[in-house]
Amino acid sequence: MFFMNHIEGRAGNTQVHDVSLSVEDSQVQAVLCPNIDTIDELVHILHEKNAVSQGSMTLDDMDYYCARQEDKVAFVTRKNNLYPNLTVAENIVMTNEKIPFFIQKKKYYQKCSQLLHSIDYPLDLWKKVKKLMPEEQMIVSILRAVGMKPRLLIIDEIHGKLSYNGMACFFRILNMLKKQGTMILYFTSQWEDTVKVGDKVTVIAHGKTTGEYSVKEIEKNPAQIYYIMLGGEKLEESEKQTEILEDLSQGLAEIRIGYNYGNTMKELAKRIKKQLKGNWCEISLIDERNRNFVRFSNQESLEMPKLKIESYRTISEKSGVFYFSINDRTKFYQLFEENDAKRAEAVLGIMLELNGEVIGMICVYYQNYYIYSEKDKIYLELIAREVIMIVENSKLKRSSVLLQESHHRIKNNLQIIISLLQMEKMMVGNTNQGERNESVTEMMDDVIGRIKSIATIHDILAHDVSATKVTSMEEIIEAIKGFYHHAAEIAFDTQKIFVPYNRATSFALVLNELINNSVKHAGNGRLKISISIQKDKDSHKIVIIYRDSGKGFPKGFDAENQSGIGLMIIKSIVCQEFGGEIQFSNENGAYIIIIINEENFF
């Protein structure tokens, strides 16, 4: 059984404050959280022990993170963890088979064929993953995790990524895992998913666990789960409120899934107008760039009254529900543009606030005099939470896309710089300067290598759709290794250690300098390099052991008295930025140990 007990995140702006849940054998525990940022942080916590400030997690009475190191936990996340240049079959089996794939290729092919047949999903096992459609890649990611035979499988919302056939296949995989006794933890921001996927549902609102429910409870009263998801602590059992919540929750799933941002707001305005018996409804949101109001209404009609710009600003100083009517004619008419003043006799609305800041308002206009009820007020407050949730998630997604695009452009610009340097290097090589040319081209090769290592990190960031703000050492080593495949045979053994993006570039530079130095000073024969990276649980230190089969360091080598740029980069990053230490020695080639305190690295 898996237990998460009173977990709180470590980050200064953590979204996880007090989360507790459990998963039983052969059970799918759905975790419903409307905030995408909170889901991302929870998945990061399940990856990385250092992301937790307090609380504990156990798996089968064993420390969760120890169980992770023993491969008892597998992940399926929004971030693609497949090897694009390998085949479908290779990706599925290579994580859990000790015998290399190519040695028993036929056996593994039959194994994969049987697996695909059991889930009734057609895939070409010899096709490279990079040539697959996104849905096919997602299925391969799931099968890759299944192949590890984990005790606990953690799935980070695949909502919207699978077609009807893909979802049917996904359910067959879940049933197969449940028969094997696997525990499944499924994170989602869509409450409709919980009924389809989960056996039980844990709800997290505002970073805290608010309750656990069976699917039958939710199916019996969908309004209850919807109310709690919006942040309500307890659903009143009054007939009036239950009716409101059922009206509110009905059909909103289709709105969120089937419409873009603007159309979602317009559809919500249409439903609000109908529920509150108004003639027009307008949702106005403040544009962060120019602080102007962007209006979304249920209809693009010239008859709809329009508030003055000054009126929006005046009303935005209020808080909560507001109401104006012709009972105070002078004040009421001053709210509208001159030609619109007599088209309405009442306005009912609510301010939209996010993190203490006004982000917009909802206004319902009535052609005839209208007095609102307590039921109207409750409905407005609840629908306002839904609008705020949509705005917040949209901001998170937009920020993630913009960040990815920025990294993509930086990577492209660095590639242009690399190309220019390579052209310059060719020009220098074509002049008759002898040894001087060799020195200059070697220097330019070093610079190009450093820029490539930086560009690699931006390439990783550009493809990170989850915006989790971490990558793994394994991913960085794989990328840098590709630069030197022609010059050295590089093997590595590393635990699953995650690197914050603010450290990733520095780590890539250190790795590049070490490998580049080995290649430059290699002896005769094929150069072999091995890299081992492990975490010491007792001392909380990361230990990196780097060795090569080259000539090693010259006799009397003293790192403190070396003036080379490469060594200076290594020492500066390891000792000053990471607060670590580095030791140089010879042992059938260069032998380097780097020790970093975990707390300084993250």
Tab-separated table of C-alpha atoms in Angstrom, residues 21-246:
chain	number	residue	atom	x	y	z
A	21	LEU	CA	-3.647	10.216	0.368
A	22	SER	CA	-3.334	6.464	0.045
A	23	VAL	CA	-3.518	3.848	-2.714
A	24	GLU	CA	-4.417	0.198	-2.178
A	25	ASP	CA	-3.314	-2.801	-4.241
A	26	SER	CA	-5.144	-3.185	-7.585
A	27	GLN	CA	-6.688	0.263	-7.188
A	28	VAL	CA	-6.730	3.440	-9.286
A	29	GLN	CA	-6.636	6.424	-6.946
A	30	ALA	CA	-7.586	9.530	-8.892
A	31	VAL	CA	-6.231	12.806	-7.519
A	32	LEU	CA	-8.393	15.734	-8.580
A	33	CYS	CA	-6.792	19.172	-8.408
A	34	PRO	CA	-8.005	22.130	-10.513
A	35	ASN	CA	-4.632	23.916	-10.285
A	36	ILE	CA	-2.170	22.589	-12.901
A	37	ASP	CA	0.771	24.136	-11.018
A	38	THR	CA	-0.094	22.111	-7.908
A	39	ILE	CA	-0.213	18.887	-9.960
A	40	ASP	CA	3.197	19.660	-11.489
A	41	GLU	CA	4.701	20.222	-8.037
A	42	LEU	CA	3.199	17.011	-6.635
A	43	VAL	CA	4.674	15.011	-9.538
A	44	HIS	CA	8.027	16.728	-8.918
A	45	ILE	CA	7.807	15.792	-5.210
A	46	LEU	CA	7.208	12.155	-6.188
A	47	HIS	CA	10.334	12.377	-8.359
A	48	GLU	CA	12.614	14.218	-5.974
A	49	LYS	CA	13.019	13.901	-2.189
A	50	ASN	CA	14.557	17.362	-1.888
A	51	ALA	CA	11.291	18.944	-3.025
A	52	VAL	CA	9.665	18.009	0.323
A	53	SER	CA	9.971	20.181	3.433
A	54	GLN	CA	7.892	17.980	5.726
A	55	GLY	CA	5.743	14.854	5.722
A	56	SER	CA	6.481	11.253	4.764
A	57	MET	CA	5.705	8.689	2.049
A	58	THR	CA	5.860	4.894	2.233
A	59	LEU	CA	5.359	2.089	-0.288
A	60	ASP	CA	4.707	-1.393	1.110
A	61	ASP	CA	6.044	-0.264	4.539
A	62	MET	CA	9.259	0.935	2.885
A	63	ASP	CA	10.498	4.497	2.496
A	64	TYR	CA	9.027	5.683	-0.810
A	65	TYR	CA	12.272	7.131	-2.197
A	66	CYS	CA	14.160	3.913	-1.390
A	67	ALA	CA	11.451	1.996	-3.261
A	68	ARG	CA	11.938	4.370	-6.203
A	69	GLN	CA	15.625	3.562	-6.336
A	70	GLU	CA	14.703	-0.125	-6.517
A	71	ASP	CA	12.534	0.586	-9.593
A	72	LYS	CA	9.283	-0.141	-7.776
A	73	VAL	CA	7.809	3.125	-9.078
A	74	ALA	CA	7.184	4.121	-12.711
A	75	PHE	CA	5.933	7.381	-14.213
A	76	VAL	CA	3.882	8.352	-17.247
A	77	THR	CA	4.024	12.133	-17.523
A	78	ARG	CA	3.284	14.820	-20.068
A	79	LYS	CA	7.016	15.004	-20.715
A	80	ASN	CA	8.043	12.492	-23.382
A	81	ASN	CA	10.716	10.169	-21.904
A	82	LEU	CA	11.150	7.988	-24.984
A	83	TYR	CA	14.271	7.532	-27.088
A	84	PRO	CA	13.224	8.987	-30.485
A	85	ASN	CA	15.863	7.188	-32.568
A	86	LEU	CA	15.052	3.756	-31.158
A	87	THR	CA	12.208	1.509	-32.286
A	88	VAL	CA	8.931	0.939	-30.478
A	89	ALA	CA	10.065	-2.514	-29.305
A	90	GLU	CA	13.426	-1.217	-28.063
A	91	ASN	CA	11.744	1.549	-26.080
A	92	ILE	CA	9.312	-0.865	-24.440
A	93	VAL	CA	11.808	-3.516	-23.321
A	94	MET	CA	15.100	-1.711	-22.749
A	95	THR	CA	14.188	-0.306	-19.318
A	96	ASN	CA	13.629	-3.643	-17.624
A	97	GLU	CA	15.676	-6.239	-19.507
A	98	LYS	CA	19.242	-6.971	-18.397
A	99	ILE	CA	20.183	-8.793	-21.607
A	100	PRO	CA	20.777	-6.302	-24.479
A	101	PHE	CA	17.888	-6.119	-26.938
A	102	PHE	CA	19.934	-7.035	-29.999
A	103	ILE	CA	21.068	-10.365	-28.439
A	104	GLN	CA	17.542	-11.741	-28.038
A	105	LYS	CA	15.796	-9.574	-30.590
A	106	LYS	CA	13.338	-12.264	-31.698
A	107	LYS	CA	12.318	-13.118	-28.137
A	108	TYR	CA	11.667	-9.502	-27.211
A	109	TYR	CA	9.797	-8.876	-30.453
A	110	GLN	CA	7.437	-11.769	-29.631
A	111	LYS	CA	7.027	-10.405	-26.110
A	112	CYS	CA	6.073	-6.947	-27.421
A	113	SER	CA	3.754	-8.460	-30.038
A	114	GLN	CA	1.891	-10.363	-27.329
A	115	LEU	CA	1.611	-7.200	-25.230
A	116	LEU	CA	0.178	-5.181	-28.125
A	117	HIS	CA	-2.213	-8.012	-28.971
A	118	SER	CA	-3.464	-8.141	-25.364
A	119	ILE	CA	-4.371	-4.436	-25.429
A	120	ASP	CA	-5.655	-4.575	-29.021
A	121	TYR	CA	-3.606	-1.625	-30.298
A	122	PRO	CA	-1.838	-1.868	-33.679
A	123	LEU	CA	1.744	-0.552	-33.735
A	124	ASP	CA	4.725	-1.233	-35.968
A	125	LEU	CA	7.322	-2.541	-33.488
A	126	TRP	CA	10.239	-1.758	-35.842
A	127	LYS	CA	9.171	1.824	-36.449
A	128	LYS	CA	11.301	4.540	-34.841
A	129	VAL	CA	9.473	6.432	-32.115
A	130	LYS	CA	10.169	9.846	-33.692
A	131	LYS	CA	8.011	8.811	-36.667
A	132	LEU	CA	4.982	7.977	-34.511
A	133	MET	CA	1.934	10.163	-34.001
A	134	PRO	CA	1.632	11.875	-30.564
A	135	GLU	CA	-1.058	9.431	-29.431
A	136	GLU	CA	1.069	6.432	-30.452
A	137	GLN	CA	4.027	7.887	-28.529
A	138	MET	CA	1.816	8.235	-25.455
A	139	ILE	CA	0.758	4.569	-25.696
A	140	VAL	CA	4.429	3.527	-26.022
A	141	SER	CA	5.264	5.637	-22.919
A	142	ILE	CA	2.554	3.815	-20.976
A	143	LEU	CA	3.734	0.392	-22.206
A	144	ARG	CA	7.329	1.331	-21.338
A	145	ALA	CA	6.227	2.030	-17.766
A	146	VAL	CA	4.153	-1.164	-17.679
A	147	GLY	CA	7.218	-3.113	-18.826
A	148	MET	CA	9.035	-2.091	-15.638
A	149	LYS	CA	6.417	-4.080	-13.643
A	150	PRO	CA	6.176	-1.399	-10.947
A	151	ARG	CA	4.322	-1.700	-7.664
A	152	LEU	CA	3.143	1.894	-8.104
A	153	LEU	CA	2.430	3.595	-11.442
A	154	ILE	CA	2.058	7.390	-11.365
A	155	ILE	CA	0.215	8.954	-14.300
A	156	ASP	CA	0.197	12.707	-14.862
A	157	GLU	CA	-3.038	13.603	-16.659
A	158	ILE	CA	-3.228	12.280	-20.209
A	159	HIS	CA	-6.622	13.952	-20.697
A	160	GLY	CA	-7.062	15.234	-24.241
A	161	LYS	CA	-4.038	13.348	-25.619
A	162	LEU	CA	-5.827	10.158	-26.592
A	163	SER	CA	-8.609	9.493	-29.085
A	164	TYR	CA	-11.604	7.301	-28.300
A	165	ASN	CA	-9.654	4.201	-29.415
A	166	GLY	CA	-6.609	5.373	-27.472
A	167	MET	CA	-8.641	5.808	-24.280
A	168	ALA	CA	-10.196	2.347	-24.768
A	169	CYS	CA	-6.669	0.933	-25.035
A	170	PHE	CA	-5.620	2.896	-21.930
A	171	PHE	CA	-8.487	1.362	-19.929
A	172	ARG	CA	-7.455	-2.132	-21.071
A	173	ILE	CA	-3.923	-1.428	-19.823
A	174	LEU	CA	-5.279	-0.227	-16.472
A	175	ASN	CA	-7.354	-3.387	-16.070
A	176	MET	CA	-4.327	-5.519	-16.902
A	177	LEU	CA	-2.242	-3.695	-14.275
A	178	LYS	CA	-4.970	-3.995	-11.644
A	179	LYS	CA	-5.083	-7.766	-12.198
A	180	GLN	CA	-1.331	-7.824	-11.500
A	181	GLY	CA	-1.905	-5.993	-8.185
A	182	THR	CA	-0.330	-2.712	-9.345
A	183	MET	CA	-1.288	0.480	-7.500
A	184	ILE	CA	-2.097	3.412	-9.801
A	185	LEU	CA	-2.030	7.103	-8.885
A	186	TYR	CA	-3.728	9.231	-11.552
A	187	PHE	CA	-3.455	13.046	-11.388
A	188	THR	CA	-6.034	15.150	-13.218
A	189	SER	CA	-7.516	18.646	-13.261
A	190	GLN	CA	-10.710	17.395	-14.928
A	191	TRP	CA	-13.322	16.036	-12.521
A	192	GLU	CA	-15.010	14.062	-15.311
A	193	ASP	CA	-11.816	11.964	-15.631
A	194	THR	CA	-12.128	10.767	-12.043
A	195	VAL	CA	-15.380	8.938	-12.765
A	196	LYS	CA	-13.984	7.328	-15.912
A	197	VAL	CA	-10.579	6.299	-14.524
A	198	GLY	CA	-10.628	6.130	-10.721
A	199	ASP	CA	-11.904	3.691	-8.133
A	200	LYS	CA	-11.587	6.332	-5.435
A	201	VAL	CA	-11.010	10.071	-5.681
A	202	THR	CA	-8.888	12.363	-3.513
A	203	VAL	CA	-9.683	16.059	-3.924
A	204	ILE	CA	-6.976	18.705	-3.413
A	205	ALA	CA	-7.948	22.387	-3.229
A	206	HIS	CA	-5.650	25.296	-2.332
A	207	GLY	CA	-2.770	22.850	-1.802
A	208	LYS	CA	-4.568	20.754	0.825
A	209	THR	CA	-6.431	17.433	0.799
A	210	THR	CA	-10.104	18.218	1.310
A	211	GLY	CA	-11.526	14.698	1.201
A	212	GLU	CA	-11.706	11.238	-0.368
A	213	TYR	CA	-14.783	9.936	-2.221
A	214	SER	CA	-15.863	6.788	-3.979
A	215	VAL	CA	-16.871	6.997	-7.633
A	216	LYS	CA	-20.406	5.961	-6.640
A	217	GLU	CA	-20.663	8.993	-4.340
A	218	ILE	CA	-19.625	11.289	-7.163
A	219	GLU	CA	-21.972	9.708	-9.692
A	220	LYS	CA	-24.809	10.033	-7.182
A	221	ASN	CA	-24.160	13.753	-6.585
A	222	PRO	CA	-21.744	15.325	-9.150
A	223	ALA	CA	-22.468	18.781	-7.685
A	224	GLN	CA	-20.723	17.805	-4.461
A	225	ILE	CA	-17.350	17.064	-6.049
A	226	TYR	CA	-17.629	20.155	-8.229
A	227	TYR	CA	-18.288	22.423	-5.245
A	228	ILE	CA	-15.350	21.005	-3.267
A	229	MET	CA	-13.086	21.262	-6.332
A	230	LEU	CA	-13.861	24.980	-6.457
A	231	GLY	CA	-12.673	25.304	-2.863
A	232	GLY	CA	-15.851	24.787	-0.823
A	233	GLU	CA	-15.110	23.062	2.480
A	234	LYS	CA	-18.489	21.460	3.044
A	235	LEU	CA	-21.545	21.167	0.861
A	236	GLU	CA	-24.727	22.304	2.563
A	237	GLU	CA	-27.454	19.758	2.057
A	238	SER	CA	-30.116	22.365	1.337
A	239	GLU	CA	-32.271	21.703	-1.704
A	240	LYS	CA	-31.638	25.220	-3.018
A	241	GLN	CA	-27.841	24.987	-3.014
A	242	THR	CA	-27.758	21.459	-4.433
A	243	GLU	CA	-29.968	22.635	-7.295
A	244	ILE	CA	-27.633	25.585	-7.991
A	245	LEU	CA	-24.558	23.378	-8.035
A	246	GLU	CA	-26.156	20.869	-10.368
